[in-house]
């Protein structure tokens, strides 16, 4: 009987349950759920072997990432891991799992508030646990939650034994004291996030109905069990998996890549157009404004990044718009480059690549062209009106750099007059927080400043976690607004970020040599609020629809995530590109053909501009759009760590992060009749049971190829 179990499956129960978390109670005593009818005769007419699975449709797995020396993340065995479900809502509940329960191994349904280092380390040390499904705490854990490191990107910034050694390894300032580091641990069992409270409820109900220990003794079969599939192909380290990739690609007829470097695109534009296929004159000075656009959490492609990324890149975009609107920008003596880095979470992929390209003459600018550097980094959680200016204490020792840094700080402070932003200097004894600027400082003594809402440790209590959501930056809307009204509603958060953007834009104008009164330079809170909505709540909104190319409309899903990809640009990259083009570009009167082939049209100055044929808004009362051509200076350049260009997979200079490939990610629950049946036969899991949750992750994941730059034609 055991051998036959699971071979003949019925998906009847699941079909009946479609769309409802509560299943009909048509099967007598097994009230509610599953009705996986195992014991003979318990439900007339059903075959003894029949097992009915309920797929979990809204989950996110923890996957394996690798760097030069380690593997981190999670995985299941190749046929998935199974266990009897035990709900853990308070620490005492762990005793059952770790010691008392008679049916190990257990699959734990863990309350989000207990998802912490202490509990995970306990579970890591036992064979009585086969996996974990974590529910989301609501409200956000009040004590804070950050699975990232206390000292993010340690070792890849500027401070080292050769440069400000007393500041290395966060000796002076621990930036993320709440960081538990669990994202950087290696787990040999699967861990999934349950994204939908209703699905969590379905599992809890199944547990209630079958698994609750009664009268001190263990519950009787049938028991409710869970199976998680997240087997990972890559092991050990990037050095190992890249070597294996290259062997496979060289000798195998059917190459099977096991891991991919994290890879995406940086987005950048300039205030005054530059020849992107040529070189900027050596004498020409450029001010770089920078932010990161990626974020992270413990779970794959869960990265809301409200404070850690979105607050600052939205402010940056608003500053770019405000500066472009100034009437005399074309006369400014210095140029400004707006730069949005991808992959910064993973040891500064984007910024290290841009610096590398500049050093290797593969970028229109050289490092020597950089006049100064202004970075925005977590700016939504200001205490009152205070915005902190961080500088590098080592730069203060160099007299000429010191003068320029002083000038930079003075200009910023003066630019805040009249705006609701109080700029304060952080003392000279504190190093720079983790920032892209550090990668530029590694290469040159560039004067620069990093603007943040924190003086020392982050204000953000949910850094690199699933709780860094709109609520974390206090975005609030009145009840009952339609999506369109929400898009346009100006929140206090938007007003506050617009103030910061105004100060930044005015300071940039002055830094670029502008002498006129700056009171007309003003960031638009309406633009900021739309961006916050689009990048944090709903990408598929009328504004984003109107400003992208028609063939990109598939990228507009609902809740945005800002996790870096392994091949083509992720949704965030494209959207930053098109929002930047919309805010800083101009609508030009070109036909579709001319716009798509500007080299064939007269006076388009193809080397100076990018042209995009965008969808346009819906005509009032109709379903047709009015597309148009946008001319801008926006470009994408590759954000792949130089370690992979150089094939130095063991590099300690450049990021070496790769992501393992996998075949199958899914989760399901079912009833088991006996110990023997606990491991369902692996034969034909059945295509129909594939959870939609899986297809919502790019299903192309396992077959993504590491292809040459798909944007070559865009540049
Ligand atoms: C997942 O979707 C399937 C098919 O729509 C449905 O039968 C099943 O009940 C869903 N799972 C849960 C836990 O709600
Ligand atoms: C750490 O910082 C303290 C004071 O800031 C300093 O005295 C000490 O030497 C530093 N440690 C290292 C290893 O540099
Ligand atoms: C790789 O990651 C692990 C875990 O975070 C870390 O301990 C190790 O130092 C990293 N290796 C390198 C070369 O950065
Ligand atoms: C959860 O169930 C409730 C009640 O059935 C329903 O109103 C709600 O929309 C569901 N939530 C999700 C995210 O499906
Ligand atoms: C741009 O640079 C390329 C390569 O140096 C040069 O051939 C071209 O004439 C330049 N175009 C403009 C408009 O300056
Ligand atoms: C905010 O500023 C006030 C007054 O300067 C200070 O007392 C308070 O500790 C600050 N709060 C935080 C979270 O930094
Ligand atoms: C200034 O900003 C602070 C914090 O964002 C806010 O509490 C205050 O109301 C603002 N004041 C004005 C005059 O806008
Ligand atoms: C100031 O603005 C006027 C006209 O708006 C312009 O002619 C002049 O060149 C500007 N001066 C500078 C230094 O930008
Ligand atoms: C991102 O774009 C892909 C298509 O490229 C789409 O399938 C996916 O749903 C989008 N993600 C989100 C979070 O909207
Ligand atoms: C930007 O988008 C708005 C709203 O869709 C549109 O009215 C405007 O023309 C666009 N501007 C550019 C330069 O694309
Ligand atoms: C756009 O160009 C077309 C032909 O090239 C011309 O007929 C039309 O008047 C132009 N429209 C505007 C607003 O300049
Ligand atoms: C759109 O339809 C509404 C109601 O049907 C009408 O009042 C309005 O005038 C129409 N607008 C246009 C531009 O046709």
GROMACS .gro file of C-alpha atoms in nm, residues 324-572:
model
  249
  324UNK     CA    1   1.607   7.022  -1.574
  325UNK     CA    2   1.327   7.275  -1.552
  326UNK     CA    3   1.558   7.560  -1.453
  327UNK     CA    4   1.567   7.808  -1.739
  328UNK     CA    5   1.942   7.843  -1.777
  329UNK     CA    6   2.075   7.490  -1.729
  330UNK     CA    7   2.222   7.481  -2.078
  331UNK     CA    8   2.452   7.767  -1.972
  332UNK     CA    9   2.592   7.598  -1.664
  333UNK     CA   10   2.965   7.559  -1.661
  334UNK     CA   11   2.961   7.203  -1.521
  335UNK     CA   12   2.748   6.909  -1.622
  336UNK     CA   13   2.547   6.691  -1.381
  337UNK     CA   14   2.513   6.316  -1.413
  338UNK     CA   15   2.216   6.144  -1.251
  339UNK     CA   16   2.321   5.790  -1.165
  340UNK     CA   17   2.109   5.499  -1.043
  341UNK     CA   18   2.308   5.194  -0.934
  342UNK     CA   19   2.184   4.834  -0.947
  343UNK     CA   20   2.307   4.549  -0.732
  344UNK     CA   21   2.456   4.772  -0.463
  345UNK     CA   22   2.313   4.545  -0.194
  346UNK     CA   23   2.553   4.273  -0.304
  347UNK     CA   24   2.889   4.434  -0.236
  348UNK     CA   25   2.838   4.732  -0.468
  349UNK     CA   26   2.797   4.561  -0.806
  350UNK     CA   27   2.671   4.865  -1.000
  351UNK     CA   28   2.906   5.131  -0.867
  352UNK     CA   29   3.214   4.908  -0.878
  353UNK     CA   30   3.137   4.833  -1.242
  354UNK     CA   31   3.097   5.197  -1.336
  355UNK     CA   32   3.425   5.288  -1.168
  356UNK     CA   33   3.590   4.996  -1.349
  357UNK     CA   34   3.449   5.109  -1.685
  358UNK     CA   35   3.569   5.465  -1.623
  359UNK     CA   36   3.916   5.339  -1.535
  360UNK     CA   37   3.927   5.119  -1.844
  361UNK     CA   38   3.809   5.395  -2.079
  362UNK     CA   39   3.485   5.208  -2.145
  363UNK     CA   40   3.265   5.493  -2.032
  364UNK     CA   41   3.217   5.841  -2.183
  365UNK     CA   42   3.343   5.996  -1.859
  366UNK     CA   43   3.672   5.945  -1.682
  367UNK     CA   44   3.716   5.951  -1.307
  368UNK     CA   45   3.912   6.274  -1.360
  369UNK     CA   46   3.602   6.442  -1.496
  370UNK     CA   47   3.425   6.404  -1.163
  371UNK     CA   48   3.409   6.737  -0.984
  372UNK     CA   49   3.215   6.612  -0.683
  373UNK     CA   50   2.978   6.340  -0.570
  374UNK     CA   51   2.641   6.374  -0.397
  375UNK     CA   52   2.465   6.059  -0.279
  376UNK     CA   53   2.116   6.013  -0.138
  377UNK     CA   54   2.083   5.717   0.093
  378UNK     CA   55   1.775   5.649   0.312
  379UNK     CA   56   1.611   5.988   0.344
  380UNK     CA   57   1.245   5.927   0.431
  381UNK     CA   58   1.274   5.887   0.810
  382UNK     CA   59   1.406   6.227   0.906
  383UNK     CA   60   1.379   6.318   1.271
  384UNK     CA   61   1.190   6.646   1.239
  385UNK     CA   62   1.351   6.831   0.952
  386UNK     CA   63   1.709   6.710   1.002
  387UNK     CA   64   1.908   6.568   0.711
  388UNK     CA   65   2.263   6.451   0.786
  389UNK     CA   66   2.566   6.520   0.567
  390UNK     CA   67   2.824   6.239   0.592
  391UNK     CA   68   3.176   6.292   0.467
  392UNK     CA   69   3.491   6.082   0.467
  393UNK     CA   70   3.718   6.162   0.764
  394UNK     CA   71   4.024   6.052   0.568
  395UNK     CA   72   3.948   6.308   0.295
  396UNK     CA   73   3.952   6.581   0.555
  397UNK     CA   74   4.323   6.515   0.606
  398UNK     CA   75   4.398   6.606   0.245
  399UNK     CA   76   4.406   6.982   0.222
  400UNK     CA   77   4.286   7.033  -0.133
  401UNK     CA   78   4.007   6.778  -0.097
  402UNK     CA   79   3.913   6.931   0.237
  403UNK     CA   80   3.853   7.271   0.076
  404UNK     CA   81   3.629   7.116  -0.184
  405UNK     CA   82   3.435   6.913   0.071
  406UNK     CA   83   3.385   7.228   0.280
  407UNK     CA   84   3.255   7.407  -0.027
  408UNK     CA   85   3.016   7.120  -0.098
  409UNK     CA   86   2.875   7.125   0.255
  410UNK     CA   87   2.837   7.504   0.252
  411UNK     CA   88   2.651   7.498  -0.077
  412UNK     CA   89   2.417   7.229   0.052
  413UNK     CA   90   2.351   7.418   0.375
  414UNK     CA   91   2.284   7.742   0.192
  415UNK     CA   92   2.048   7.563  -0.044
  416UNK     CA   93   1.829   7.455   0.244
  417UNK     CA   94   1.738   7.810   0.339
  418UNK     CA   95   1.364   7.846   0.307
  419UNK     CA   96   1.306   7.473   0.267
  420UNK     CA   97   1.186   7.256   0.553
  421UNK     CA   98   1.519   7.074   0.569
  422UNK     CA   99   1.785   7.132   0.833
  423UNK     CA  100   2.123   7.012   0.714
  424UNK     CA  101   2.363   6.898   0.982
  425UNK     CA  102   2.720   6.779   0.957
  426UNK     CA  103   2.821   6.450   1.109
  427UNK     CA  104   3.146   6.488   1.304
  428UNK     CA  105   3.482   6.431   1.135
  429UNK     CA  106   3.544   6.124   1.342
  430UNK     CA  107   3.277   5.910   1.183
  431UNK     CA  108   3.334   5.720   0.859
  432UNK     CA  109   3.095   5.720   0.563
  433UNK     CA  110   2.793   5.490   0.592
  434UNK     CA  111   2.774   5.206   0.337
  435UNK     CA  112   2.744   5.395   0.007
  436UNK     CA  113   2.825   5.378  -0.363
  437UNK     CA  114   3.049   5.680  -0.312
  438UNK     CA  115   3.293   5.458  -0.123
  439UNK     CA  116   3.368   5.270  -0.447
  440UNK     CA  117   3.463   5.599  -0.616
  441UNK     CA  118   3.676   5.701  -0.318
  442UNK     CA  119   3.862   5.373  -0.346
  443UNK     CA  120   3.978   5.491  -0.688
  444UNK     CA  121   4.028   5.869  -0.643
  445UNK     CA  122   4.019   6.144  -0.380
  446UNK     CA  123   3.685   6.277  -0.497
  447UNK     CA  124   3.507   6.531  -0.278
  448UNK     CA  125   3.169   6.396  -0.183
  449UNK     CA  126   2.884   6.383   0.060
  450UNK     CA  127   2.624   6.121   0.150
  451UNK     CA  128   2.287   6.254   0.263
  452UNK     CA  129   2.083   6.043   0.502
  453UNK     CA  130   1.816   6.068   0.769
  454UNK     CA  131   2.042   5.900   1.026
  455UNK     CA  132   2.334   6.050   1.214
  456UNK     CA  133   2.491   5.719   1.311
  457UNK     CA  134   2.293   5.391   1.312
  458UNK     CA  135   2.012   5.365   1.054
  459UNK     CA  136   1.672   5.506   1.141
  460UNK     CA  137   1.536   5.221   0.931
  461UNK     CA  138   1.432   4.938   1.164
  462UNK     CA  139   1.347   4.705   0.877
  463UNK     CA  140   1.658   4.735   0.659
  464UNK     CA  141   1.669   4.474   0.378
  465UNK     CA  142   1.354   4.302   0.495
  466UNK     CA  143   1.001   4.231   0.380
  467UNK     CA  144   0.877   4.493   0.625
  468UNK     CA  145   1.050   4.787   0.454
  469UNK     CA  146   0.714   4.876   0.306
  470UNK     CA  147   0.515   5.196   0.247
  471UNK     CA  148   0.402   5.183   0.611
  472UNK     CA  149   0.766   5.196   0.719
  473UNK     CA  150   0.802   5.538   0.555
  474UNK     CA  151   0.462   5.641   0.692
  475UNK     CA  152   0.277   5.663   0.365
  476UNK     CA  153  -0.088   5.708   0.445
  477UNK     CA  154  -0.391   5.754   0.228
  478UNK     CA  155  -0.745   5.843   0.325
  479UNK     CA  156  -0.994   5.557   0.307
  480UNK     CA  157  -1.195   5.488  -0.002
  481UNK     CA  158  -0.979   5.636  -0.277
  482UNK     CA  159  -0.985   5.476  -0.620
  483UNK     CA  160  -0.648   5.362  -0.760
  484UNK     CA  161  -0.638   5.669  -0.984
  485UNK     CA  162  -0.710   5.898  -0.689
  486UNK     CA  163  -0.446   5.724  -0.478
  487UNK     CA  164  -0.191   5.774  -0.756
  488UNK     CA  165  -0.249   6.149  -0.742
  489UNK     CA  166  -0.303   6.195  -0.367
  490UNK     CA  167  -0.010   6.390  -0.222
  491UNK     CA  168   0.099   6.222   0.102
  492UNK     CA  169   0.304   6.386   0.377
  493UNK     CA  170   0.587   6.150   0.288
  494UNK     CA  171   0.583   6.287  -0.067
  495UNK     CA  172   0.587   6.646   0.060
  496UNK     CA  173   0.879   6.571   0.286
  497UNK     CA  174   1.083   6.400   0.012
  498UNK     CA  175   1.004   6.683  -0.229
  499UNK     CA  176   1.159   6.924   0.020
  500UNK     CA  177   1.477   6.719   0.020
  501UNK     CA  178   1.472   6.702  -0.361
  502UNK     CA  179   1.437   7.080  -0.381
  503UNK     CA  180   1.744   7.132  -0.163
  504UNK     CA  181   1.943   6.881  -0.368
  505UNK     CA  182   1.840   7.038  -0.699
  506UNK     CA  183   1.932   7.389  -0.581
  507UNK     CA  184   2.265   7.269  -0.448
  508UNK     CA  185   2.341   7.096  -0.780
  509UNK     CA  186   2.261   7.414  -0.968
  510UNK     CA  187   2.510   7.607  -0.753
  511UNK     CA  188   2.772   7.333  -0.771
  512UNK     CA  189   2.740   7.339  -1.148
  513UNK     CA  190   2.823   7.707  -1.142
  514UNK     CA  191   2.474   7.858  -1.158
  515UNK     CA  192   2.472   8.208  -1.012
  516UNK     CA  193   2.108   8.306  -1.044
  517UNK     CA  194   1.852   8.299  -0.768
  518UNK     CA  195   1.739   7.940  -0.707
  519UNK     CA  196   1.397   8.006  -0.560
  520UNK     CA  197   1.232   7.895  -0.883
  521UNK     CA  198   1.394   7.553  -0.859
  522UNK     CA  199   1.132   7.347  -0.685
  523UNK     CA  200   1.066   6.973  -0.680
  524UNK     CA  201   0.707   6.874  -0.745
  525UNK     CA  202   0.535   6.681  -0.460
  526UNK     CA  203   0.281   6.556  -0.717
  527UNK     CA  204   0.555   6.383  -0.913
  528UNK     CA  205   0.704   6.243  -0.593
  529UNK     CA  206   0.373   6.102  -0.476
  530UNK     CA  207   0.310   5.931  -0.810
  531UNK     CA  208   0.653   5.777  -0.803
  532UNK     CA  209   0.606   5.651  -0.448
  533UNK     CA  210   0.278   5.494  -0.550
  534UNK     CA  211   0.425   5.337  -0.862
  535UNK     CA  212   0.744   5.206  -0.705
  536UNK     CA  213   0.589   5.092  -0.377
  537UNK     CA  214   0.224   5.012  -0.419
  538UNK     CA  215   0.119   4.945  -0.774
  539UNK     CA  216   0.336   4.951  -1.082
  540UNK     CA  217   0.041   4.895  -1.309
  541UNK     CA  218  -0.094   5.250  -1.293
  542UNK     CA  219  -0.198   5.491  -1.563
  543UNK     CA  220   0.114   5.703  -1.544
  544UNK     CA  221   0.362   5.416  -1.574
  545UNK     CA  222   0.148   5.270  -1.852
  546UNK     CA  223   0.169   5.595  -2.046
  547UNK     CA  224   0.546   5.643  -2.027
  548UNK     CA  225   0.683   5.301  -2.125
  549UNK     CA  226   0.739   5.134  -2.459
  550UNK     CA  227   0.445   4.920  -2.574
  551UNK     CA  228   0.653   4.601  -2.569
  552UNK     CA  229   0.733   4.654  -2.201
  553UNK     CA  230   0.377   4.661  -2.074
  554UNK     CA  231   0.425   4.311  -1.929
  555UNK     CA  232   0.660   4.447  -1.662
  556UNK     CA  233   0.379   4.630  -1.488
  557UNK     CA  234   0.276   4.384  -1.220
  558UNK     CA  235   0.111   4.484  -0.900
  559UNK     CA  236   0.331   4.508  -0.591
  560UNK     CA  237   0.680   4.617  -0.696
  561UNK     CA  238   0.994   4.433  -0.580
  562UNK     CA  239   1.344   4.569  -0.622
  563UNK     CA  240   1.564   4.261  -0.627
  564UNK     CA  241   1.853   4.260  -0.873
  565UNK     CA  242   1.831   4.010  -1.160
  566UNK     CA  243   2.063   3.763  -1.325
  567UNK     CA  244   2.012   3.867  -1.686
  568UNK     CA  245   1.790   4.121  -1.858
  569UNK     CA  246   1.696   4.441  -1.672
  570UNK     CA  247   1.442   4.390  -1.396
  571UNK     CA  248   1.118   4.584  -1.386
  572UNK     CA  249   1.266   4.848  -1.154
   0.00000   0.00000   0.00000
